[in-house]
Coordinates of C-alpha atoms in Angstrom, one line a residue:
M1 CA -169.3 3.7 -33.8
S2 CA -170.4 1.0 -31.3
T3 CA -172.9 1.8 -28.7
S4 CA -170.5 0.7 -26.0
L5 CA -168.0 3.3 -27.2
L6 CA -170.6 6.0 -27.2
A7 CA -172.3 5.2 -23.9
A8 CA -169.5 6.3 -21.6
A9 CA -170.5 9.0 -19.2
G10 CA -168.5 12.0 -18.2
A11 CA -166.9 11.8 -14.8
V12 CA -168.9 14.8 -13.5
G13 CA -171.4 14.4 -10.7
F14 CA -173.3 17.6 -11.4
P15 CA -176.0 17.2 -14.2
V16 CA -174.5 19.8 -16.5
A17 CA -176.4 18.8 -19.6
T18 CA -179.7 19.0 -17.7
A19 CA -178.7 22.4 -16.3
L20 CA -178.2 23.7 -19.8
V21 CA -181.8 23.1 -20.5
V22 CA -183.4 23.8 -17.2
L23 CA -181.6 27.1 -16.4
P24 CA -182.9 29.1 -19.4
A25 CA -186.3 27.5 -19.0
A26 CA -186.5 28.5 -15.4
G27 CA -185.2 32.0 -16.3
A28 CA -188.1 32.3 -18.8
V29 CA -190.6 31.5 -16.0
L30 CA -188.8 34.0 -13.7
V31 CA -189.0 36.7 -16.3
A32 CA -192.7 36.0 -16.8
L33 CA -193.3 36.6 -13.1
L34 CA -191.5 39.9 -13.0
P35 CA -193.6 43.1 -13.1
R36 CA -194.0 44.8 -16.5
T37 CA -193.2 48.1 -14.9
R38 CA -189.5 47.1 -14.4
P39 CA -188.2 46.5 -18.0
D40 CA -184.6 47.2 -16.9
L41 CA -184.9 44.4 -14.3
V42 CA -186.4 42.0 -16.9
K43 CA -183.5 42.5 -19.2
Q44 CA -180.9 42.1 -16.4
V45 CA -182.4 38.8 -15.2
A46 CA -182.6 37.5 -18.8
V47 CA -179.0 38.5 -19.5
V48 CA -177.7 37.0 -16.2
V49 CA -179.5 33.7 -16.8
S50 CA -178.3 33.4 -20.4
A51 CA -174.8 34.4 -19.4
A52 CA -174.7 31.7 -16.7
T53 CA -175.9 29.2 -19.2
G54 CA -173.2 30.3 -21.6
A55 CA -170.6 30.0 -18.8
F56 CA -171.7 26.3 -18.3
T57 CA -171.0 25.7 -22.0
V58 CA -167.6 27.3 -21.8
W59 CA -166.8 25.2 -18.7
M60 CA -167.9 22.1 -20.7
V61 CA -165.1 22.8 -23.3
T62 CA -162.5 23.0 -20.5
A63 CA -163.7 19.9 -18.8
F64 CA -164.3 17.9 -22.0
D65 CA -161.9 15.0 -22.2
V66 CA -160.2 15.2 -25.7
D67 CA -159.0 11.6 -25.4
R68 CA -162.6 10.5 -25.2
A69 CA -164.1 12.9 -27.7
A70 CA -165.8 10.1 -29.6
E71 CA -167.7 9.2 -26.4
F72 CA -170.7 11.0 -24.9
Q73 CA -169.7 12.9 -21.9
F74 CA -171.6 14.8 -19.2
V75 CA -174.3 12.2 -19.6
D76 CA -177.6 12.5 -17.6
R77 CA -179.9 9.5 -17.9
T78 CA -183.1 8.6 -16.1
D79 CA -186.5 7.1 -16.9
W80 CA -189.0 9.7 -18.1
I81 CA -192.0 7.7 -19.4
S82 CA -190.8 4.2 -18.7
S83 CA -193.9 2.5 -19.9
L84 CA -193.2 3.8 -23.4
G85 CA -189.4 3.4 -23.3
I86 CA -188.8 7.2 -23.2
S87 CA -185.9 8.4 -21.1
W88 CA -184.3 11.7 -20.1
H89 CA -181.0 11.0 -21.8
L90 CA -178.7 13.9 -22.5
G91 CA -175.0 14.1 -23.4
V92 CA -172.4 15.8 -25.5
D93 CA -169.6 14.4 -27.8
G94 CA -167.2 16.1 -30.2
I95 CA -170.0 16.5 -32.8
S96 CA -172.4 18.5 -30.6
L97 CA -169.9 20.2 -28.3
F98 CA -169.2 23.4 -30.3
L99 CA -172.8 23.7 -31.4
V100 CA -173.7 23.8 -27.7
V101 CA -170.9 26.4 -27.1
L102 CA -172.1 28.5 -30.1
T103 CA -175.6 28.5 -28.6
G104 CA -174.3 29.5 -25.2
L105 CA -172.4 32.4 -26.9
L106 CA -175.0 33.8 -29.2
F107 CA -177.9 34.1 -26.9
P108 CA -176.3 36.3 -24.2
V109 CA -174.8 38.5 -27.0
V110 CA -178.3 39.0 -28.5
L111 CA -180.0 39.5 -25.1
A112 CA -177.5 42.1 -24.0
G113 CA -176.9 43.8 -27.3
V114 CA -180.3 44.0 -29.0
E115 CA -183.2 46.0 -27.5
P116 CA -186.8 45.1 -28.4
E117 CA -189.0 47.9 -29.8
H118 CA -191.8 47.1 -27.4
D119 CA -193.0 44.7 -24.7
P120 CA -189.6 43.6 -23.3
K121 CA -191.0 41.1 -20.8
P122 CA -192.5 38.5 -23.2
Y123 CA -189.7 39.2 -25.7
Y124 CA -187.0 38.2 -23.2
A125 CA -189.1 35.3 -21.9
W126 CA -189.6 33.9 -25.4
L127 CA -185.8 34.2 -26.2
L128 CA -185.0 32.2 -23.1
V129 CA -187.5 29.5 -24.0
L130 CA -185.9 29.4 -27.5
E131 CA -182.4 29.0 -25.8
A132 CA -183.6 26.1 -23.7
G133 CA -185.2 24.3 -26.7
S134 CA -182.1 24.8 -28.9
L135 CA -179.7 23.5 -26.3
G136 CA -182.1 20.5 -25.7
V137 CA -181.8 19.6 -29.4
F138 CA -178.0 19.5 -29.3
V139 CA -177.8 17.4 -26.1
A140 CA -180.8 15.0 -26.5
L141 CA -179.9 11.3 -26.9
D142 CA -183.5 10.1 -26.9
L143 CA -185.6 10.3 -30.1
F144 CA -188.7 11.5 -28.3
A145 CA -186.8 14.1 -26.3
F146 CA -185.1 15.3 -29.4
F147 CA -188.5 15.6 -31.2
V148 CA -190.0 17.6 -28.3
F149 CA -187.1 20.1 -28.2
F150 CA -187.1 20.2 -32.0
E151 CA -190.7 21.4 -31.9
I152 CA -190.5 23.6 -28.9
V153 CA -188.2 26.1 -30.7
L154 CA -191.0 26.8 -33.3
V155 CA -193.3 28.5 -30.8
P156 CA -191.0 31.3 -29.5
M157 CA -189.6 32.0 -33.0
Y158 CA -193.1 32.3 -34.3
F159 CA -194.0 34.9 -31.7
L160 CA -190.7 36.7 -32.1
I161 CA -191.3 37.1 -35.8
G162 CA -195.0 37.8 -35.5
L163 CA -195.0 40.3 -32.7
W164 CA -191.6 42.0 -32.9
G165 CA -190.9 41.7 -36.6
H166 CA -191.4 44.2 -39.4
G167 CA -193.2 44.5 -42.7
R168 CA -195.2 41.3 -43.5
R169 CA -194.3 39.8 -40.2
A170 CA -197.6 37.9 -39.7
Y171 CA -197.2 36.3 -43.2
A172 CA -193.5 35.4 -42.6
A173 CA -194.3 33.9 -39.1
T174 CA -197.1 31.8 -40.4
K175 CA -195.1 30.6 -43.4
F176 CA -192.2 29.6 -41.2
F177 CA -194.5 27.8 -38.8
V178 CA -196.5 25.9 -41.4
Y179 CA -193.4 24.7 -43.4
T180 CA -191.6 23.5 -40.3
M181 CA -194.7 21.9 -38.8
V182 CA -195.4 19.8 -41.9
G183 CA -191.9 18.4 -41.9
S184 CA -192.0 17.8 -38.2
A185 CA -195.3 15.9 -38.5
L186 CA -193.6 13.4 -40.8
M187 CA -190.7 13.1 -38.4
L188 CA -193.1 12.3 -35.5
V189 CA -194.5 9.4 -37.4
A190 CA -191.0 8.3 -38.3
T191 CA -189.8 8.6 -34.7
V192 CA -192.5 6.4 -33.4
A193 CA -192.2 3.9 -36.2
T194 CA -188.4 3.7 -35.7
A195 CA -188.7 3.0 -32.0
W196 CA -191.4 0.4 -32.5
L197 CA -189.8 -1.4 -35.4
A198 CA -186.3 -1.5 -33.7
A199 CA -187.8 -3.0 -30.5
A200 CA -184.5 -2.2 -28.9
G201 CA -185.7 -2.2 -25.3
P202 CA -185.3 -5.0 -22.7
G203 CA -187.0 -8.1 -24.0
G204 CA -187.8 -6.6 -27.3
T205 CA -189.8 -3.8 -26.0
T206 CA -190.0 -0.3 -27.5
S207 CA -187.2 2.1 -26.7
F208 CA -186.6 5.7 -27.9
D209 CA -183.0 5.7 -26.7
L210 CA -180.7 6.7 -29.6
L211 CA -177.9 4.3 -28.7
D212 CA -180.3 1.3 -28.3
V213 CA -182.1 2.0 -31.5
A214 CA -178.8 2.5 -33.5
G215 CA -177.6 -0.9 -32.2
A216 CA -180.8 -2.8 -33.2
E217 CA -181.1 -4.9 -36.3
G218 CA -184.8 -5.1 -36.6
I219 CA -185.4 -2.6 -39.4
G220 CA -185.2 -3.7 -43.0
T221 CA -183.3 -1.9 -45.8
N222 CA -186.4 -0.5 -47.6
T223 CA -188.1 0.4 -44.4
A224 CA -185.0 2.2 -43.2
R225 CA -184.9 4.2 -46.4
L226 CA -188.5 5.3 -45.9
L227 CA -187.8 6.3 -42.3
F228 CA -184.7 8.2 -43.3
G229 CA -186.6 10.0 -46.0
A230 CA -189.2 11.2 -43.4
F231 CA -186.4 12.4 -41.0
A232 CA -184.5 13.9 -44.0
L233 CA -187.6 15.9 -45.1
A234 CA -188.0 17.4 -41.7
F235 CA -184.3 18.3 -41.5
A236 CA -184.3 19.6 -45.0
V237 CA -187.1 22.1 -44.2
K238 CA -185.3 23.3 -41.1
V239 CA -181.9 23.7 -42.9
P240 CA -183.5 24.8 -45.3
L241 CA -182.4 22.8 -48.3
F242 CA -183.4 23.7 -51.9
P243 CA -186.3 23.7 -52.9
L244 CA -187.8 23.9 -49.4
H245 CA -186.0 27.1 -48.6
T246 CA -188.7 29.7 -49.6
W247 CA -189.8 30.4 -46.0
L248 CA -186.3 31.5 -45.0
P249 CA -185.8 34.9 -46.9
D250 CA -189.3 36.0 -45.7
A251 CA -188.6 35.0 -42.1
H252 CA -185.2 36.7 -42.1
T253 CA -186.4 39.9 -43.8
N254 CA -189.3 40.4 -41.5
A255 CA -187.9 39.1 -38.2
P256 CA -186.4 41.4 -35.6
T257 CA -182.6 41.6 -35.4
A258 CA -182.4 39.1 -32.5
G259 CA -184.7 36.7 -34.4
S260 CA -182.5 36.8 -37.5
V261 CA -179.3 36.3 -35.5
I262 CA -180.7 33.2 -33.7
L263 CA -182.5 31.9 -36.7
A264 CA -179.3 32.0 -38.8
G265 CA -176.8 31.2 -36.1
I266 CA -178.6 28.4 -34.2
M267 CA -181.9 27.2 -35.6
L268 CA -180.8 26.4 -39.1
K269 CA -178.2 24.1 -37.5
L270 CA -180.9 22.0 -36.0
G271 CA -181.5 20.5 -39.4
T272 CA -177.8 20.0 -40.4
Y273 CA -177.1 18.5 -36.9
G274 CA -180.1 16.3 -37.2
F275 CA -178.8 14.9 -40.5
I276 CA -175.6 13.8 -38.7
R277 CA -176.8 12.7 -35.3
F278 CA -180.1 11.0 -36.2
G279 CA -180.0 10.5 -40.0
I280 CA -176.6 9.1 -40.7
F281 CA -176.2 7.4 -37.3
L282 CA -179.6 5.7 -37.2
F283 CA -179.8 4.8 -41.0
P284 CA -176.3 4.5 -42.4
E285 CA -177.3 2.5 -45.4
A286 CA -180.1 4.9 -46.3
A287 CA -177.7 7.9 -45.8
V288 CA -175.3 6.3 -48.3
F289 CA -178.2 5.5 -50.7
F290 CA -179.6 9.1 -50.6
A291 CA -176.3 10.9 -50.4
P292 CA -176.1 11.7 -54.2
V293 CA -179.6 13.3 -54.1
L294 CA -178.9 15.4 -51.0
I295 CA -175.5 16.5 -52.4
T296 CA -177.2 17.5 -55.6
L297 CA -179.8 19.6 -53.8
G298 CA -177.1 21.1 -51.6
V299 CA -175.0 22.2 -54.7
I300 CA -178.1 23.6 -56.4
G301 CA -178.8 25.5 -53.2
I302 CA -175.2 26.9 -53.3
L303 CA -175.6 28.3 -56.8
Y304 CA -179.2 29.4 -56.4
G305 CA -178.5 31.2 -53.1
A306 CA -175.5 32.9 -54.5
V307 CA -177.3 34.1 -57.7
A308 CA -180.4 35.2 -55.8
A309 CA -178.3 37.1 -53.3
T310 CA -176.6 39.0 -56.1
M311 CA -180.0 40.2 -57.3
Q312 CA -181.3 41.5 -53.9
R313 CA -182.0 45.2 -53.3
D314 CA -182.6 44.7 -49.5
L315 CA -179.3 44.2 -47.6
K316 CA -180.9 41.9 -45.0
R317 CA -182.5 39.8 -47.7
L318 CA -179.1 39.5 -49.4
V319 CA -177.6 38.0 -46.2
A320 CA -180.6 35.7 -45.9
Y321 CA -180.0 34.2 -49.4
S322 CA -176.3 33.9 -48.6
S323 CA -177.4 31.5 -45.8
V324 CA -179.1 29.3 -48.3
A325 CA -175.7 29.0 -50.1
H326 CA -173.7 28.5 -47.0
L327 CA -176.0 25.7 -45.7
G328 CA -175.6 24.0 -49.1
F329 CA -171.9 23.8 -48.4
I330 CA -172.6 22.1 -45.1
V331 CA -174.9 19.5 -46.7
L332 CA -172.2 18.8 -49.3
G333 CA -169.6 18.2 -46.6
T334 CA -172.0 16.1 -44.5
F335 CA -173.0 13.7 -47.3
A336 CA -169.5 13.4 -48.7
L337 CA -169.4 10.9 -45.8
N338 CA -165.7 11.1 -45.2
R339 CA -163.8 12.7 -42.4
E340 CA -162.7 15.8 -44.2
G341 CA -166.2 16.6 -45.4
L342 CA -168.0 15.9 -42.1
E343 CA -165.4 17.9 -40.1
G344 CA -165.7 20.8 -42.6
G345 CA -169.4 20.7 -42.4
L346 CA -169.4 20.7 -38.6
L347 CA -166.9 23.5 -38.5
Q348 CA -168.8 25.4 -41.0
M349 CA -171.9 25.2 -38.9
V350 CA -170.0 27.1 -36.2
N351 CA -168.4 29.5 -38.7
H352 CA -171.8 30.3 -40.3
G353 CA -173.3 31.0 -36.8
L354 CA -170.5 33.5 -36.0
S355 CA -170.2 35.2 -39.4
T356 CA -173.8 35.4 -40.5
G357 CA -174.9 36.2 -36.9
A358 CA -172.5 39.1 -36.9
L359 CA -173.7 40.2 -40.4
F360 CA -177.4 40.3 -39.2
L361 CA -176.3 42.3 -36.1
L362 CA -174.5 44.8 -38.3
V363 CA -177.4 45.1 -40.7
G364 CA -179.7 45.7 -37.7
M365 CA -177.3 48.5 -36.5
I366 CA -177.5 50.1 -39.9
Y367 CA -181.3 49.9 -39.9
E368 CA -181.5 51.6 -36.5
R369 CA -179.5 54.5 -37.9
R370 CA -181.1 54.9 -41.3
H371 CA -184.5 53.1 -41.0
T372 CA -184.0 51.5 -44.3
R373 CA -182.2 48.4 -45.6
Q374 CA -182.4 49.3 -49.3
I375 CA -178.9 49.2 -50.7
A376 CA -179.7 52.0 -53.2
A377 CA -180.7 54.3 -50.3
L378 CA -177.3 53.7 -48.6
G379 CA -173.9 54.8 -49.7
G380 CA -170.7 56.4 -48.4
L381 CA -171.2 55.1 -44.8
Q382 CA -167.5 54.5 -44.5
K383 CA -166.8 58.2 -44.1
P384 CA -169.0 59.0 -41.1
A385 CA -168.7 55.5 -39.6
P386 CA -165.2 54.0 -40.3
L387 CA -165.3 51.6 -37.4
L388 CA -168.7 50.2 -38.5
A389 CA -167.3 49.8 -42.0
G390 CA -164.1 48.1 -40.8
V391 CA -166.0 45.6 -38.7
F392 CA -168.5 44.9 -41.5
M393 CA -165.5 44.3 -43.9
V394 CA -163.9 41.7 -41.6
V395 CA -167.2 39.9 -41.1
M396 CA -168.0 40.0 -44.8
L397 CA -164.6 38.6 -45.7
S398 CA -165.0 35.8 -43.2
S399 CA -168.3 34.9 -44.9
V400 CA -166.5 35.0 -48.3
G401 CA -163.9 32.5 -47.0
L402 CA -160.8 34.7 -46.9
P403 CA -157.7 32.7 -45.6
G404 CA -156.9 33.7 -42.1
L405 CA -160.6 34.0 -41.1
N406 CA -162.9 31.2 -40.0
G407 CA -164.9 30.7 -43.2
F408 CA -161.8 29.5 -45.2
V409 CA -161.0 26.5 -43.0
G410 CA -164.5 25.1 -43.1
E411 CA -165.0 25.6 -46.8
F412 CA -161.6 24.2 -47.7
L413 CA -162.4 20.9 -45.7
V414 CA -165.9 20.7 -47.3
L415 CA -164.5 21.1 -50.8
L416 CA -161.7 18.7 -50.1
G417 CA -164.0 16.0 -48.8
G418 CA -166.5 16.7 -51.6
F419 CA -163.9 16.6 -54.3
V420 CA -162.8 13.1 -53.2
A421 CA -166.4 11.8 -52.9
H422 CA -168.2 13.6 -55.8
R423 CA -165.6 15.4 -57.8
W424 CA -167.7 17.3 -60.3
W425 CA -170.2 18.5 -57.7
A426 CA -167.4 19.9 -55.7
V427 CA -166.1 21.7 -58.8
V428 CA -169.5 23.2 -59.4
A429 CA -169.8 24.1 -55.7
A430 CA -166.5 25.9 -55.8
T431 CA -168.0 28.4 -58.2
G432 CA -170.3 29.4 -55.4
V433 CA -167.3 30.7 -53.5
I434 CA -166.5 33.0 -56.4
V435 CA -170.1 34.3 -56.7
A436 CA -170.2 34.9 -52.9
A437 CA -167.2 37.1 -53.2
L438 CA -169.0 39.0 -56.0
Y439 CA -172.2 39.7 -54.3
L440 CA -170.8 40.5 -50.9
L441 CA -168.0 42.8 -52.2
W442 CA -170.4 44.5 -54.5
A443 CA -172.9 45.1 -51.7
Y444 CA -170.1 46.4 -49.5
Q445 CA -169.0 48.8 -52.2
R446 CA -172.5 50.2 -52.7
V447 CA -173.2 50.6 -49.0
F448 CA -169.9 51.9 -47.7
H449 CA -168.1 53.5 -50.6
G450 CA -168.9 56.5 -52.7
P451 CA -170.0 60.0 -51.5
A452 CA -172.0 60.2 -48.3
E453 CA -175.0 62.4 -49.0
G454 CA -178.0 63.5 -46.9
P455 CA -178.8 61.2 -43.9
N456 CA -175.9 58.9 -44.9
A457 CA -173.4 61.6 -44.0
E458 CA -174.7 62.0 -40.5
I459 CA -175.0 58.4 -39.2
R460 CA -173.1 57.7 -36.0
D461 CA -170.2 55.2 -35.7
L462 CA -170.3 52.1 -33.6
T463 CA -170.9 52.8 -29.9
W464 CA -168.9 51.1 -27.2
R465 CA -171.9 48.9 -26.3
E466 CA -172.3 47.8 -29.9
A467 CA -168.5 47.1 -30.2
L468 CA -168.7 45.0 -27.1
T469 CA -171.7 43.1 -28.5
L470 CA -169.7 42.2 -31.7
A471 CA -166.4 41.6 -29.9
P472 CA -167.0 37.9 -29.0
L473 CA -168.0 37.1 -32.5
L474 CA -165.0 38.8 -34.0
V475 CA -162.7 37.0 -31.6
G476 CA -164.3 33.7 -32.7
I477 CA -164.0 34.6 -36.4
V478 CA -160.2 35.4 -36.1
F479 CA -159.4 32.6 -33.7
L480 CA -161.0 29.8 -35.8
G481 CA -159.3 31.2 -38.9
V482 CA -155.8 31.3 -37.4
Y483 CA -155.9 28.4 -35.0
P484 CA -158.8 25.9 -35.6
K485 CA -156.8 23.0 -34.2
P486 CA -158.4 22.9 -30.7
V487 CA -161.8 22.6 -32.3
L488 CA -160.8 20.1 -34.9
D489 CA -159.0 18.0 -32.3
R490 CA -162.3 17.6 -30.4
I491 CA -164.5 17.0 -33.6
E492 CA -162.2 14.6 -35.4
P493 CA -162.5 11.5 -33.1
A494 CA -166.3 11.7 -33.1
V495 CA -166.4 12.1 -36.8
S496 CA -164.0 9.2 -37.3
A497 CA -166.2 7.0 -35.1
L498 CA -169.3 8.0 -37.1
V499 CA -167.6 7.1 -40.4
A500 CA -166.5 3.8 -38.9
H501 CA -170.1 3.1 -37.9
V502 CA -171.2 3.7 -41.4
D503 CA -168.5 1.5 -42.8
A504 CA -169.4 -1.3 -40.3
H505 CA -173.1 -1.2 -41.3
V506 CA -173.0 -0.7 -45.0
E507 CA -171.5 -3.6 -46.9
D508 CA -170.3 -1.9 -50.1
F509 CA -169.3 1.4 -48.4
D510 CA -165.7 2.6 -48.7
E511 CA -164.9 6.0 -47.2
P512 CA -163.7 8.3 -50.0
V513 CA -160.3 9.5 -48.8
P514 CA -157.8 11.9 -50.4
V515 CA -154.9 10.3 -52.2
V516 CA -151.8 11.4 -50.4
A517 CA -148.4 11.2 -52.2
P518 CA -146.0 8.8 -50.6
R519 CA -143.6 10.5 -48.3
V520 CA -140.0 10.6 -49.7
D521 CA -137.1 10.5 -47.2
V522 CA -134.4 13.1 -47.6
G523 CA -131.8 10.3 -47.7
D524 CA -133.6 8.8 -50.6
L525 CA -133.4 12.1 -52.5
S526 CA -129.6 12.2 -51.8
R527 CA -129.1 8.7 -53.2
I528 CA -131.2 9.5 -56.2
G529 CA -129.0 12.5 -56.9
E530 CA -125.8 10.5 -56.5
E531 CA -127.0 7.8 -58.9
A532 CA -128.0 10.5 -61.4
H533 CA -124.5 11.9 -61.4
G534 CA -122.8 8.5 -61.3

């Protein structure tokens, strides 16, 4: 992946990438200026701003040049703090494109479909700040800008959990903030050290530009491994990767529904995306060196998350532990360091956002009706709410990885890439698929089957507004399961360029590729048959 290949800008005059960040940030300011006495207006403004941002991301897909999917398009670049070599450098390639689209989809769904229990004005403002920061992470091509956006998202999520959450919300918010801040402190040191040691600016000056730093040769092998370790620790906390995952179940369980959806659907991907964009690309030799360790932790997370989910009594906490398992699959695919694994990992990032985001929405809808998430207190919900049960079944099966739904395609590619690169770890990881089917089907049976007694017999079915909220996620789940080709066509060139970049910079690296049986021509088969009878 040469810097010249990546540096091509999109042929679009309007600064689309900048607009993706500025529009929700400006919307947050506008919401903050609106009167508290007009909560309906506050929501309308927030939804319109987020929907407009989402429309930009959809337009990006239509305008994205598939033939140049390995290049950065829609590039905006200008000096920011020129004395320090910091630039406002944004762009999108096939690796980041659908994470940008996923963010543009989930935020308007959450803003329109989930009502806060109190104080709507700061609630909507914080969600828009969170959207701006999340999009900034996915489009940033400057190390300093990436770090700023990576940190910005902590503040709104802290307040969303602490002010609008439930139960031990203050404890969960503080634990989330402390864990992620410790990891980020190391990343700040590594960011500055990387830019200074690379000396990739004009005349050997400091530059934080991703492409300049990746093309520099001034960082030694051992130093690169230390720097990669610092970045990897920050990303591992954000994923979260076992054993740094303990903040996640508490955050999910105590967060409001909107916080859980965005946390699972978007924020966890900041870590997995960071591994690809800044870990593997900047430090390819270190990524190859540490790959076995990270794959080991990912597979442990798959099994641990699956077993822990099986033991949960709280339905929301069960879904939270399932995220630990699913993110382990993404790490396995990423550090298989081949095309199949990386493509599967990227696709699974999108799939997890759709499926787990929808699961948290559905759990929130059940909680609104029954005011409990205890599985033992639920039961027989299928009889009074058949539509709710049917939608939950589809989303649950997508999370299991049923063929025909989105989860299957991503998990298949991850296991294929993992099997080629680290066979026995892939075999062990495959058992996580079986356990996932166990705990999700068992949870569904206990919640929706059996006799409906007491309050369970009186809950209402999905309303038209709730159905419309879930509809975009369901469309994505089915579409990616039936026809993932348009997505993979845009991901594959960028992944191939990344693998080529690793191959060019790591002397002993050979991409682990599947062994394909030689193609036999039909004519050859006919001749073989004639010879056999001759």
